Protein backbone atom coordinates (compact mmCIF):
# COMPACT_ATOMS: atom_id res chain seq x y z
CA UNK A 1 0.00 0.00 0.00
CA UNK A 2 1.53 3.34 -1.04
CA UNK A 3 1.63 6.42 1.21
CA UNK A 4 -1.49 8.05 -0.22
CA UNK A 5 -3.48 4.81 0.04
CA UNK A 6 -2.27 4.32 3.60
CA UNK A 7 -3.37 7.83 4.53
CA UNK A 8 -6.75 7.25 2.91
CA UNK A 9 -7.15 3.93 4.71
CA UNK A 10 -6.34 5.58 8.03
CA UNK A 11 -8.93 8.27 7.39
CA UNK A 12 -11.55 5.66 6.52
CA UNK A 13 -10.75 3.69 9.68
CA UNK A 14 -10.92 6.88 11.76
CA UNK A 15 -14.39 7.74 10.48
CA UNK A 16 -15.63 4.16 10.61
CA UNK A 17 -14.47 3.89 14.22
CA UNK A 18 -16.58 6.88 15.25
CA UNK A 19 -19.64 5.65 13.37
CA UNK A 20 -19.39 2.08 14.62
CA UNK A 21 -18.90 3.36 18.17
CA UNK A 22 -22.05 5.47 18.02
CA UNK A 23 -24.32 3.36 15.82
CA UNK A 24 -22.84 -0.14 15.92
CA UNK A 25 -21.69 -2.15 12.95
CA UNK A 26 -25.21 -3.23 12.05
CA UNK A 27 -26.46 0.37 12.14
CA UNK A 28 -23.70 1.80 9.95
CA UNK A 29 -23.78 1.66 6.16
CA UNK A 30 -20.95 1.82 3.65
CA UNK A 31 -22.49 5.01 2.26
CA UNK A 32 -22.30 6.66 5.68
CA UNK A 33 -18.62 5.77 6.06
CA UNK A 34 -17.71 6.86 2.53
CA UNK A 35 -19.48 10.19 2.98
CA UNK A 36 -17.88 10.83 6.36
CA UNK A 37 -14.40 9.94 5.05
CA UNK A 38 -15.00 11.90 1.82
CA UNK A 39 -14.15 9.00 -0.46
CA UNK A 40 -16.23 7.23 -3.06
CA UNK A 41 -17.46 3.71 -2.42
CA UNK A 42 -15.20 2.27 -5.11
CA UNK A 43 -12.12 3.64 -3.34
CA UNK A 44 -13.36 2.32 -0.01
CA UNK A 45 -13.93 -1.14 -1.49
CA UNK A 46 -10.45 -1.19 -3.03
CA UNK A 47 -8.95 -0.75 0.41
CA UNK A 48 -11.52 -2.80 2.35
CA UNK A 49 -13.20 -5.43 0.14
CA UNK A 50 -16.08 -5.95 2.58
CA UNK A 51 -17.78 -4.25 5.50
CA UNK A 52 -16.52 -7.07 7.70
CA UNK A 53 -12.92 -6.40 6.65
CA UNK A 54 -13.25 -2.74 7.60
CA UNK A 55 -14.87 -3.58 10.93
CA UNK A 56 -12.07 -6.01 11.76
CA UNK A 57 -9.50 -3.33 10.89
CA UNK A 58 -11.26 -0.92 13.25
CA UNK A 59 -11.53 -3.38 16.14
CA UNK A 60 -7.98 -4.67 15.73
CA UNK A 61 -6.56 -1.13 15.72
CA UNK A 62 -8.45 -0.21 18.89
CA UNK A 63 -7.38 -3.39 20.67
CA UNK A 64 -3.76 -2.87 19.62
CA UNK A 65 -3.91 0.69 20.99
CA UNK A 66 -5.27 -0.61 24.28
CA UNK A 67 -2.51 -3.21 24.46
CA UNK A 68 0.12 -0.54 23.76
CA UNK A 69 -1.28 1.67 26.52
CA UNK A 70 -0.93 -1.20 29.00
CA UNK A 71 2.49 -2.36 27.79
CA UNK A 72 4.55 -0.85 30.60
CA UNK A 73 2.39 -1.96 33.56
CA UNK A 74 2.02 -5.39 31.97
CA UNK A 75 5.78 -5.71 31.55
CA UNK A 76 6.31 -4.97 35.24
CA UNK A 77 3.25 -6.78 36.60
CA UNK A 78 3.90 -8.67 39.80
CA UNK A 79 1.35 -10.34 42.10
CA UNK A 80 1.10 -7.27 44.35
CA UNK A 81 -1.65 -4.77 45.10
CA UNK A 82 0.22 -1.78 43.65
CA UNK A 83 1.21 -3.56 40.43
CA UNK A 84 -2.37 -4.61 39.71
CA UNK A 85 -3.57 -1.08 40.46
CA UNK A 86 -1.10 0.32 37.92
CA UNK A 87 -2.37 -2.06 35.26
CA UNK A 88 -6.04 -1.30 35.92
CA UNK A 89 -5.28 2.44 36.06
CA UNK A 90 -3.79 2.22 32.57
CA UNK A 91 -6.96 0.52 31.33
CA UNK A 92 -9.17 3.15 32.96
CA UNK A 93 -7.07 6.01 31.58
CA UNK A 94 -7.11 4.51 28.08
CA UNK A 95 -10.89 4.38 28.08
CA UNK A 96 -11.16 7.96 29.31
CA UNK A 97 -8.90 9.23 26.53
CA UNK A 98 -10.16 6.85 23.85
CA UNK A 99 -13.74 5.72 24.60
CA UNK A 100 -14.48 4.17 21.21
CA UNK A 101 -13.33 0.63 22.04
CA UNK A 102 -15.59 0.44 25.08
CA UNK A 103 -18.52 1.62 22.95
CA UNK A 104 -17.71 -0.93 20.24
CA UNK A 105 -17.66 -3.72 22.81
CA UNK A 106 -20.91 -2.52 24.37
CA UNK A 107 -22.60 -2.79 20.98
CA UNK A 108 -21.21 -6.31 20.66
CA UNK A 109 -22.88 -7.33 23.93
CA UNK A 110 -26.22 -6.81 22.16
CA UNK A 111 -25.25 -9.10 19.26
CA UNK A 112 -23.76 -6.45 16.98
CA UNK A 113 -21.35 -7.73 14.29
CA UNK A 114 -21.96 -11.33 15.32
CA UNK A 115 -19.77 -12.67 12.51
CA UNK A 116 -16.66 -11.12 14.09
CA UNK A 117 -16.89 -12.81 17.50
CA UNK A 118 -13.55 -14.55 16.99
CA UNK A 119 -11.66 -11.24 17.29
CA UNK A 120 -12.39 -11.00 21.00
CA UNK A 121 -11.38 -14.61 21.64
CA UNK A 122 -8.13 -14.09 19.76
CA UNK A 123 -7.29 -10.99 21.79
CA UNK A 124 -8.72 -11.85 25.20
CA UNK A 125 -7.79 -15.51 25.63
CA UNK A 126 -3.99 -14.92 25.67
CA UNK A 127 -4.47 -12.00 28.08
CA UNK A 128 -6.64 -14.04 30.47
CA UNK A 129 -4.19 -16.94 30.38
CA UNK A 130 -1.27 -14.62 31.11
CA UNK A 131 -3.09 -12.83 33.96
CA UNK A 132 -4.24 -16.03 35.63
CA UNK A 133 -0.71 -17.44 35.45
CA UNK A 134 0.67 -14.27 37.07
CA UNK A 135 -1.86 -14.08 39.90
CA UNK A 136 -2.95 -17.68 40.46
CA UNK A 137 -0.69 -18.45 43.42
CA UNK A 138 -1.21 -15.06 45.10
CA UNK A 139 -5.00 -14.88 45.46
CA UNK A 140 -6.91 -16.68 48.23
CA UNK A 141 -9.46 -18.28 45.88
CA UNK A 142 -7.68 -19.10 42.59
CA UNK A 143 -10.67 -21.12 41.35
CA UNK A 144 -12.56 -17.82 41.01
CA UNK A 145 -9.68 -15.82 39.51
CA UNK A 146 -11.18 -15.43 36.04
CA UNK A 147 -14.42 -14.19 37.61
CA UNK A 148 -12.41 -11.73 39.70
CA UNK A 149 -10.69 -10.36 36.61
CA UNK A 150 -13.99 -10.08 34.77
CA UNK A 151 -15.58 -8.37 37.79
CA UNK A 152 -13.16 -5.47 37.31
CA UNK A 153 -13.92 -5.34 33.58
CA UNK A 154 -17.67 -5.47 34.19
CA UNK A 155 -17.42 -2.71 36.80
CA UNK A 156 -15.47 -0.40 34.50
CA UNK A 157 -17.81 -1.12 31.59
CA UNK A 158 -20.79 -0.32 33.79
CA UNK A 159 -19.24 2.96 34.91
CA UNK A 160 -18.75 4.10 31.32
CA UNK A 161 -22.02 2.78 29.91
CA UNK A 162 -24.49 3.50 32.72
CA UNK A 163 -22.69 5.85 35.07
CA UNK A 164 -23.85 6.25 38.64
CA UNK A 165 -27.27 7.29 39.93
CA UNK A 166 -26.45 9.00 43.22
CA UNK A 167 -28.70 9.28 46.24
CA UNK A 168 -28.04 13.04 46.21
CA UNK A 169 -30.09 14.58 43.36
CA UNK A 170 -27.62 17.48 43.14
CA UNK A 171 -24.82 15.03 42.39
CA UNK A 172 -26.33 13.65 39.19
CA UNK A 173 -24.46 13.97 35.89
CA UNK A 174 -26.72 14.52 32.87
CA UNK A 175 -26.52 11.58 30.46
CA UNK A 176 -24.25 12.25 27.50
CA UNK A 177 -22.04 14.79 29.27
CA UNK A 178 -18.30 14.08 29.66
CA UNK A 179 -17.35 12.39 32.91
CA UNK A 180 -15.83 15.01 35.25
CA UNK A 181 -12.26 14.39 36.37
CA UNK A 182 -13.34 14.37 40.02
CA UNK A 183 -15.83 11.58 39.31
CA UNK A 184 -13.18 9.54 37.47
CA UNK A 185 -10.79 9.88 40.40
CA UNK A 186 -13.49 8.95 42.88
CA UNK A 187 -14.23 5.85 40.80
CA UNK A 188 -10.51 5.05 40.59
CA UNK A 189 -10.29 5.11 44.38
CA UNK A 190 -13.29 2.79 44.54
CA UNK A 191 -11.67 0.40 42.03
CA UNK A 192 -8.54 0.24 44.16
CA UNK A 193 -10.67 -0.50 47.22
CA UNK A 194 -12.64 -3.16 45.34
CA UNK A 195 -9.49 -4.87 44.07
CA UNK A 196 -7.92 -4.87 47.52
CA UNK A 197 -10.96 -6.70 48.89
CA UNK A 198 -11.34 -9.12 45.97
CA UNK A 199 -7.73 -10.09 45.28
CA UNK A 200 -6.12 -9.61 48.72
CA UNK A 201 -2.70 -9.27 47.12
CA UNK A 202 0.39 -8.45 49.19
CA UNK A 203 2.03 -5.03 49.13
CA UNK A 204 5.07 -4.29 46.98
CA UNK A 205 8.18 -5.64 48.68
CA UNK A 206 6.28 -8.03 50.95
CA UNK A 207 6.60 -11.73 50.22
mmCIF file of C-alpha atoms in Angstrom:
data_model
loop_
_atom_site.group_PDB
_atom_site.id
_atom_site.type_symbol
_atom_site.label_atom_id
_atom_site.label_comp_id
_atom_site.label_asym_id
_atom_site.label_seq_id
_atom_site.Cartn_x
_atom_site.Cartn_y
_atom_site.Cartn_z
ATOM 1 C CA UNK A 1 0.000 0.000 0.000
ATOM 2 C CA UNK A 2 1.534 3.344 -1.040
ATOM 3 C CA UNK A 3 1.630 6.418 1.213
ATOM 4 C CA UNK A 4 -1.492 8.050 -0.221
ATOM 5 C CA UNK A 5 -3.478 4.813 0.038
ATOM 6 C CA UNK A 6 -2.268 4.318 3.604
ATOM 7 C CA UNK A 7 -3.371 7.833 4.528
ATOM 8 C CA UNK A 8 -6.755 7.254 2.910
ATOM 9 C CA UNK A 9 -7.148 3.932 4.707
ATOM 10 C CA UNK A 10 -6.336 5.578 8.033
ATOM 11 C CA UNK A 11 -8.932 8.274 7.390
ATOM 12 C CA UNK A 12 -11.555 5.661 6.524
ATOM 13 C CA UNK A 13 -10.746 3.686 9.680
ATOM 14 C CA UNK A 14 -10.922 6.883 11.762
ATOM 15 C CA UNK A 15 -14.390 7.745 10.481
ATOM 16 C CA UNK A 16 -15.631 4.156 10.610
ATOM 17 C CA UNK A 17 -14.475 3.889 14.223
ATOM 18 C CA UNK A 18 -16.581 6.881 15.253
ATOM 19 C CA UNK A 19 -19.636 5.653 13.366
ATOM 20 C CA UNK A 20 -19.388 2.075 14.619
ATOM 21 C CA UNK A 21 -18.898 3.355 18.170
ATOM 22 C CA UNK A 22 -22.053 5.471 18.021
ATOM 23 C CA UNK A 23 -24.318 3.355 15.820
ATOM 24 C CA UNK A 24 -22.845 -0.137 15.922
ATOM 25 C CA UNK A 25 -21.686 -2.153 12.946
ATOM 26 C CA UNK A 26 -25.214 -3.227 12.049
ATOM 27 C CA UNK A 27 -26.456 0.369 12.140
ATOM 28 C CA UNK A 28 -23.697 1.802 9.946
ATOM 29 C CA UNK A 29 -23.780 1.663 6.158
ATOM 30 C CA UNK A 30 -20.954 1.825 3.651
ATOM 31 C CA UNK A 31 -22.492 5.009 2.258
ATOM 32 C CA UNK A 32 -22.300 6.660 5.676
ATOM 33 C CA UNK A 33 -18.620 5.769 6.063
ATOM 34 C CA UNK A 34 -17.708 6.856 2.530
ATOM 35 C CA UNK A 35 -19.483 10.185 2.977
ATOM 36 C CA UNK A 36 -17.877 10.828 6.357
ATOM 37 C CA UNK A 37 -14.396 9.940 5.046
ATOM 38 C CA UNK A 38 -15.004 11.898 1.815
ATOM 39 C CA UNK A 39 -14.148 8.996 -0.459
ATOM 40 C CA UNK A 40 -16.234 7.230 -3.061
ATOM 41 C CA UNK A 41 -17.465 3.711 -2.417
ATOM 42 C CA UNK A 42 -15.201 2.266 -5.106
ATOM 43 C CA UNK A 43 -12.120 3.641 -3.338
ATOM 44 C CA UNK A 44 -13.362 2.317 -0.015
ATOM 45 C CA UNK A 45 -13.929 -1.139 -1.492
ATOM 46 C CA UNK A 46 -10.449 -1.190 -3.035
ATOM 47 C CA UNK A 47 -8.953 -0.753 0.413
ATOM 48 C CA UNK A 48 -11.516 -2.800 2.346
ATOM 49 C CA UNK A 49 -13.203 -5.425 0.138
ATOM 50 C CA UNK A 50 -16.078 -5.952 2.578
ATOM 51 C CA UNK A 51 -17.778 -4.252 5.500
ATOM 52 C CA UNK A 52 -16.517 -7.067 7.699
ATOM 53 C CA UNK A 53 -12.920 -6.403 6.651
ATOM 54 C CA UNK A 54 -13.247 -2.737 7.603
ATOM 55 C CA UNK A 55 -14.873 -3.582 10.926
ATOM 56 C CA UNK A 56 -12.074 -6.008 11.757
ATOM 57 C CA UNK A 57 -9.504 -3.335 10.887
ATOM 58 C CA UNK A 58 -11.262 -0.925 13.250
ATOM 59 C CA UNK A 59 -11.532 -3.380 16.135
ATOM 60 C CA UNK A 60 -7.982 -4.668 15.729
ATOM 61 C CA UNK A 61 -6.563 -1.133 15.722
ATOM 62 C CA UNK A 62 -8.453 -0.210 18.890
ATOM 63 C CA UNK A 63 -7.381 -3.393 20.673
ATOM 64 C CA UNK A 64 -3.762 -2.870 19.622
ATOM 65 C CA UNK A 65 -3.913 0.687 20.988
ATOM 66 C CA UNK A 66 -5.267 -0.607 24.283
ATOM 67 C CA UNK A 67 -2.513 -3.208 24.460
ATOM 68 C CA UNK A 68 0.121 -0.538 23.761
ATOM 69 C CA UNK A 69 -1.278 1.672 26.524
ATOM 70 C CA UNK A 70 -0.934 -1.197 28.995
ATOM 71 C CA UNK A 71 2.488 -2.363 27.787
ATOM 72 C CA UNK A 72 4.552 -0.851 30.602
ATOM 73 C CA UNK A 73 2.391 -1.961 33.562
ATOM 74 C CA UNK A 74 2.017 -5.392 31.971
ATOM 75 C CA UNK A 75 5.780 -5.710 31.549
ATOM 76 C CA UNK A 76 6.311 -4.968 35.241
ATOM 77 C CA UNK A 77 3.252 -6.784 36.599
ATOM 78 C CA UNK A 78 3.898 -8.669 39.802
ATOM 79 C CA UNK A 79 1.348 -10.341 42.102
ATOM 80 C CA UNK A 80 1.097 -7.270 44.350
ATOM 81 C CA UNK A 81 -1.649 -4.769 45.101
ATOM 82 C CA UNK A 82 0.221 -1.782 43.647
ATOM 83 C CA UNK A 83 1.210 -3.562 40.426
ATOM 84 C CA UNK A 84 -2.372 -4.614 39.711
ATOM 85 C CA UNK A 85 -3.575 -1.081 40.461
ATOM 86 C CA UNK A 86 -1.102 0.325 37.918
ATOM 87 C CA UNK A 87 -2.373 -2.059 35.260
ATOM 88 C CA UNK A 88 -6.041 -1.302 35.915
ATOM 89 C CA UNK A 89 -5.285 2.437 36.063
ATOM 90 C CA UNK A 90 -3.787 2.220 32.574
ATOM 91 C CA UNK A 91 -6.958 0.521 31.334
ATOM 92 C CA UNK A 92 -9.174 3.146 32.964
ATOM 93 C CA UNK A 93 -7.074 6.014 31.576
ATOM 94 C CA UNK A 94 -7.113 4.510 28.081
ATOM 95 C CA UNK A 95 -10.894 4.380 28.079
ATOM 96 C CA UNK A 96 -11.156 7.964 29.312
ATOM 97 C CA UNK A 97 -8.902 9.230 26.527
ATOM 98 C CA UNK A 98 -10.160 6.854 23.850
ATOM 99 C CA UNK A 99 -13.737 5.717 24.596
ATOM 100 C CA UNK A 100 -14.481 4.173 21.206
ATOM 101 C CA UNK A 101 -13.327 0.635 22.038
ATOM 102 C CA UNK A 102 -15.589 0.436 25.076
ATOM 103 C CA UNK A 103 -18.516 1.622 22.955
ATOM 104 C CA UNK A 104 -17.715 -0.928 20.241
ATOM 105 C CA UNK A 105 -17.661 -3.722 22.810
ATOM 106 C CA UNK A 106 -20.909 -2.524 24.375
ATOM 107 C CA UNK A 107 -22.603 -2.791 20.982
ATOM 108 C CA UNK A 108 -21.207 -6.310 20.663
ATOM 109 C CA UNK A 109 -22.878 -7.325 23.927
ATOM 110 C CA UNK A 110 -26.220 -6.812 22.156
ATOM 111 C CA UNK A 111 -25.245 -9.104 19.255
ATOM 112 C CA UNK A 112 -23.755 -6.448 16.981
ATOM 113 C CA UNK A 113 -21.348 -7.729 14.290
ATOM 114 C CA UNK A 114 -21.963 -11.332 15.317
ATOM 115 C CA UNK A 115 -19.767 -12.669 12.509
ATOM 116 C CA UNK A 116 -16.664 -11.124 14.095
ATOM 117 C CA UNK A 117 -16.893 -12.809 17.501
ATOM 118 C CA UNK A 118 -13.553 -14.549 16.993
ATOM 119 C CA UNK A 119 -11.663 -11.237 17.285
ATOM 120 C CA UNK A 120 -12.390 -11.004 21.000
ATOM 121 C CA UNK A 121 -11.384 -14.609 21.639
ATOM 122 C CA UNK A 122 -8.125 -14.092 19.758
ATOM 123 C CA UNK A 123 -7.293 -10.989 21.792
ATOM 124 C CA UNK A 124 -8.722 -11.851 25.205
ATOM 125 C CA UNK A 125 -7.789 -15.508 25.630
ATOM 126 C CA UNK A 126 -3.989 -14.923 25.673
ATOM 127 C CA UNK A 127 -4.474 -11.997 28.078
ATOM 128 C CA UNK A 128 -6.636 -14.037 30.468
ATOM 129 C CA UNK A 129 -4.193 -16.936 30.377
ATOM 130 C CA UNK A 130 -1.275 -14.618 31.113
ATOM 131 C CA UNK A 131 -3.089 -12.827 33.955
ATOM 132 C CA UNK A 132 -4.237 -16.029 35.630
ATOM 133 C CA UNK A 133 -0.709 -17.443 35.445
ATOM 134 C CA UNK A 134 0.666 -14.272 37.068
ATOM 135 C CA UNK A 135 -1.859 -14.076 39.895
ATOM 136 C CA UNK A 136 -2.946 -17.682 40.465
ATOM 137 C CA UNK A 137 -0.694 -18.449 43.425
ATOM 138 C CA UNK A 138 -1.215 -15.060 45.105
ATOM 139 C CA UNK A 139 -5.002 -14.882 45.458
ATOM 140 C CA UNK A 140 -6.911 -16.676 48.234
ATOM 141 C CA UNK A 141 -9.458 -18.284 45.881
ATOM 142 C CA UNK A 142 -7.685 -19.099 42.591
ATOM 143 C CA UNK A 143 -10.670 -21.117 41.348
ATOM 144 C CA UNK A 144 -12.557 -17.819 41.006
ATOM 145 C CA UNK A 145 -9.683 -15.818 39.512
ATOM 146 C CA UNK A 146 -11.179 -15.429 36.040
ATOM 147 C CA UNK A 147 -14.425 -14.195 37.606
ATOM 148 C CA UNK A 148 -12.415 -11.735 39.704
ATOM 149 C CA UNK A 149 -10.695 -10.364 36.608
ATOM 150 C CA UNK A 150 -13.994 -10.078 34.770
ATOM 151 C CA UNK A 151 -15.582 -8.371 37.786
ATOM 152 C CA UNK A 152 -13.159 -5.473 37.307
ATOM 153 C CA UNK A 153 -13.918 -5.336 33.578
ATOM 154 C CA UNK A 154 -17.673 -5.474 34.190
ATOM 155 C CA UNK A 155 -17.420 -2.714 36.801
ATOM 156 C CA UNK A 156 -15.470 -0.400 34.503
ATOM 157 C CA UNK A 157 -17.806 -1.120 31.588
ATOM 158 C CA UNK A 158 -20.794 -0.325 33.792
ATOM 159 C CA UNK A 159 -19.241 2.958 34.909
ATOM 160 C CA UNK A 160 -18.752 4.098 31.320
ATOM 161 C CA UNK A 161 -22.017 2.779 29.910
ATOM 162 C CA UNK A 162 -24.485 3.495 32.718
ATOM 163 C CA UNK A 163 -22.692 5.848 35.067
ATOM 164 C CA UNK A 164 -23.854 6.245 38.636
ATOM 165 C CA UNK A 165 -27.268 7.292 39.925
ATOM 166 C CA UNK A 166 -26.450 8.997 43.216
ATOM 167 C CA UNK A 167 -28.699 9.279 46.240
ATOM 168 C CA UNK A 168 -28.041 13.042 46.213
ATOM 169 C CA UNK A 169 -30.087 14.582 43.358
ATOM 170 C CA UNK A 170 -27.618 17.482 43.135
ATOM 171 C CA UNK A 171 -24.819 15.027 42.393
ATOM 172 C CA UNK A 172 -26.330 13.649 39.185
ATOM 173 C CA UNK A 173 -24.456 13.966 35.887
ATOM 174 C CA UNK A 174 -26.724 14.520 32.867
ATOM 175 C CA UNK A 175 -26.517 11.580 30.463
ATOM 176 C CA UNK A 176 -24.250 12.254 27.501
ATOM 177 C CA UNK A 177 -22.043 14.788 29.272
ATOM 178 C CA UNK A 178 -18.298 14.081 29.658
ATOM 179 C CA UNK A 179 -17.350 12.391 32.906
ATOM 180 C CA UNK A 180 -15.831 15.015 35.248
ATOM 181 C CA UNK A 181 -12.261 14.386 36.375
ATOM 182 C CA UNK A 182 -13.339 14.373 40.019
ATOM 183 C CA UNK A 183 -15.827 11.584 39.306
ATOM 184 C CA UNK A 184 -13.181 9.544 37.472
ATOM 185 C CA UNK A 185 -10.785 9.882 40.397
ATOM 186 C CA UNK A 186 -13.494 8.947 42.879
ATOM 187 C CA UNK A 187 -14.231 5.852 40.798
ATOM 188 C CA UNK A 188 -10.512 5.051 40.588
ATOM 189 C CA UNK A 189 -10.294 5.106 44.382
ATOM 190 C CA UNK A 190 -13.289 2.788 44.544
ATOM 191 C CA UNK A 191 -11.675 0.400 42.026
ATOM 192 C CA UNK A 192 -8.540 0.244 44.165
ATOM 193 C CA UNK A 193 -10.667 -0.499 47.222
ATOM 194 C CA UNK A 194 -12.642 -3.164 45.343
ATOM 195 C CA UNK A 195 -9.489 -4.872 44.071
ATOM 196 C CA UNK A 196 -7.922 -4.869 47.524
ATOM 197 C CA UNK A 197 -10.961 -6.698 48.885
ATOM 198 C CA UNK A 198 -11.341 -9.122 45.968
ATOM 199 C CA UNK A 199 -7.733 -10.094 45.282
ATOM 200 C CA UNK A 200 -6.125 -9.610 48.725
ATOM 201 C CA UNK A 201 -2.701 -9.271 47.121
ATOM 202 C CA UNK A 202 0.388 -8.445 49.191
ATOM 203 C CA UNK A 203 2.031 -5.025 49.133
ATOM 204 C CA UNK A 204 5.075 -4.293 46.980
ATOM 205 C CA UNK A 205 8.184 -5.638 48.678
ATOM 206 C CA UNK A 206 6.278 -8.028 50.949
ATOM 207 C CA UNK A 207 6.596 -11.734 50.217
#
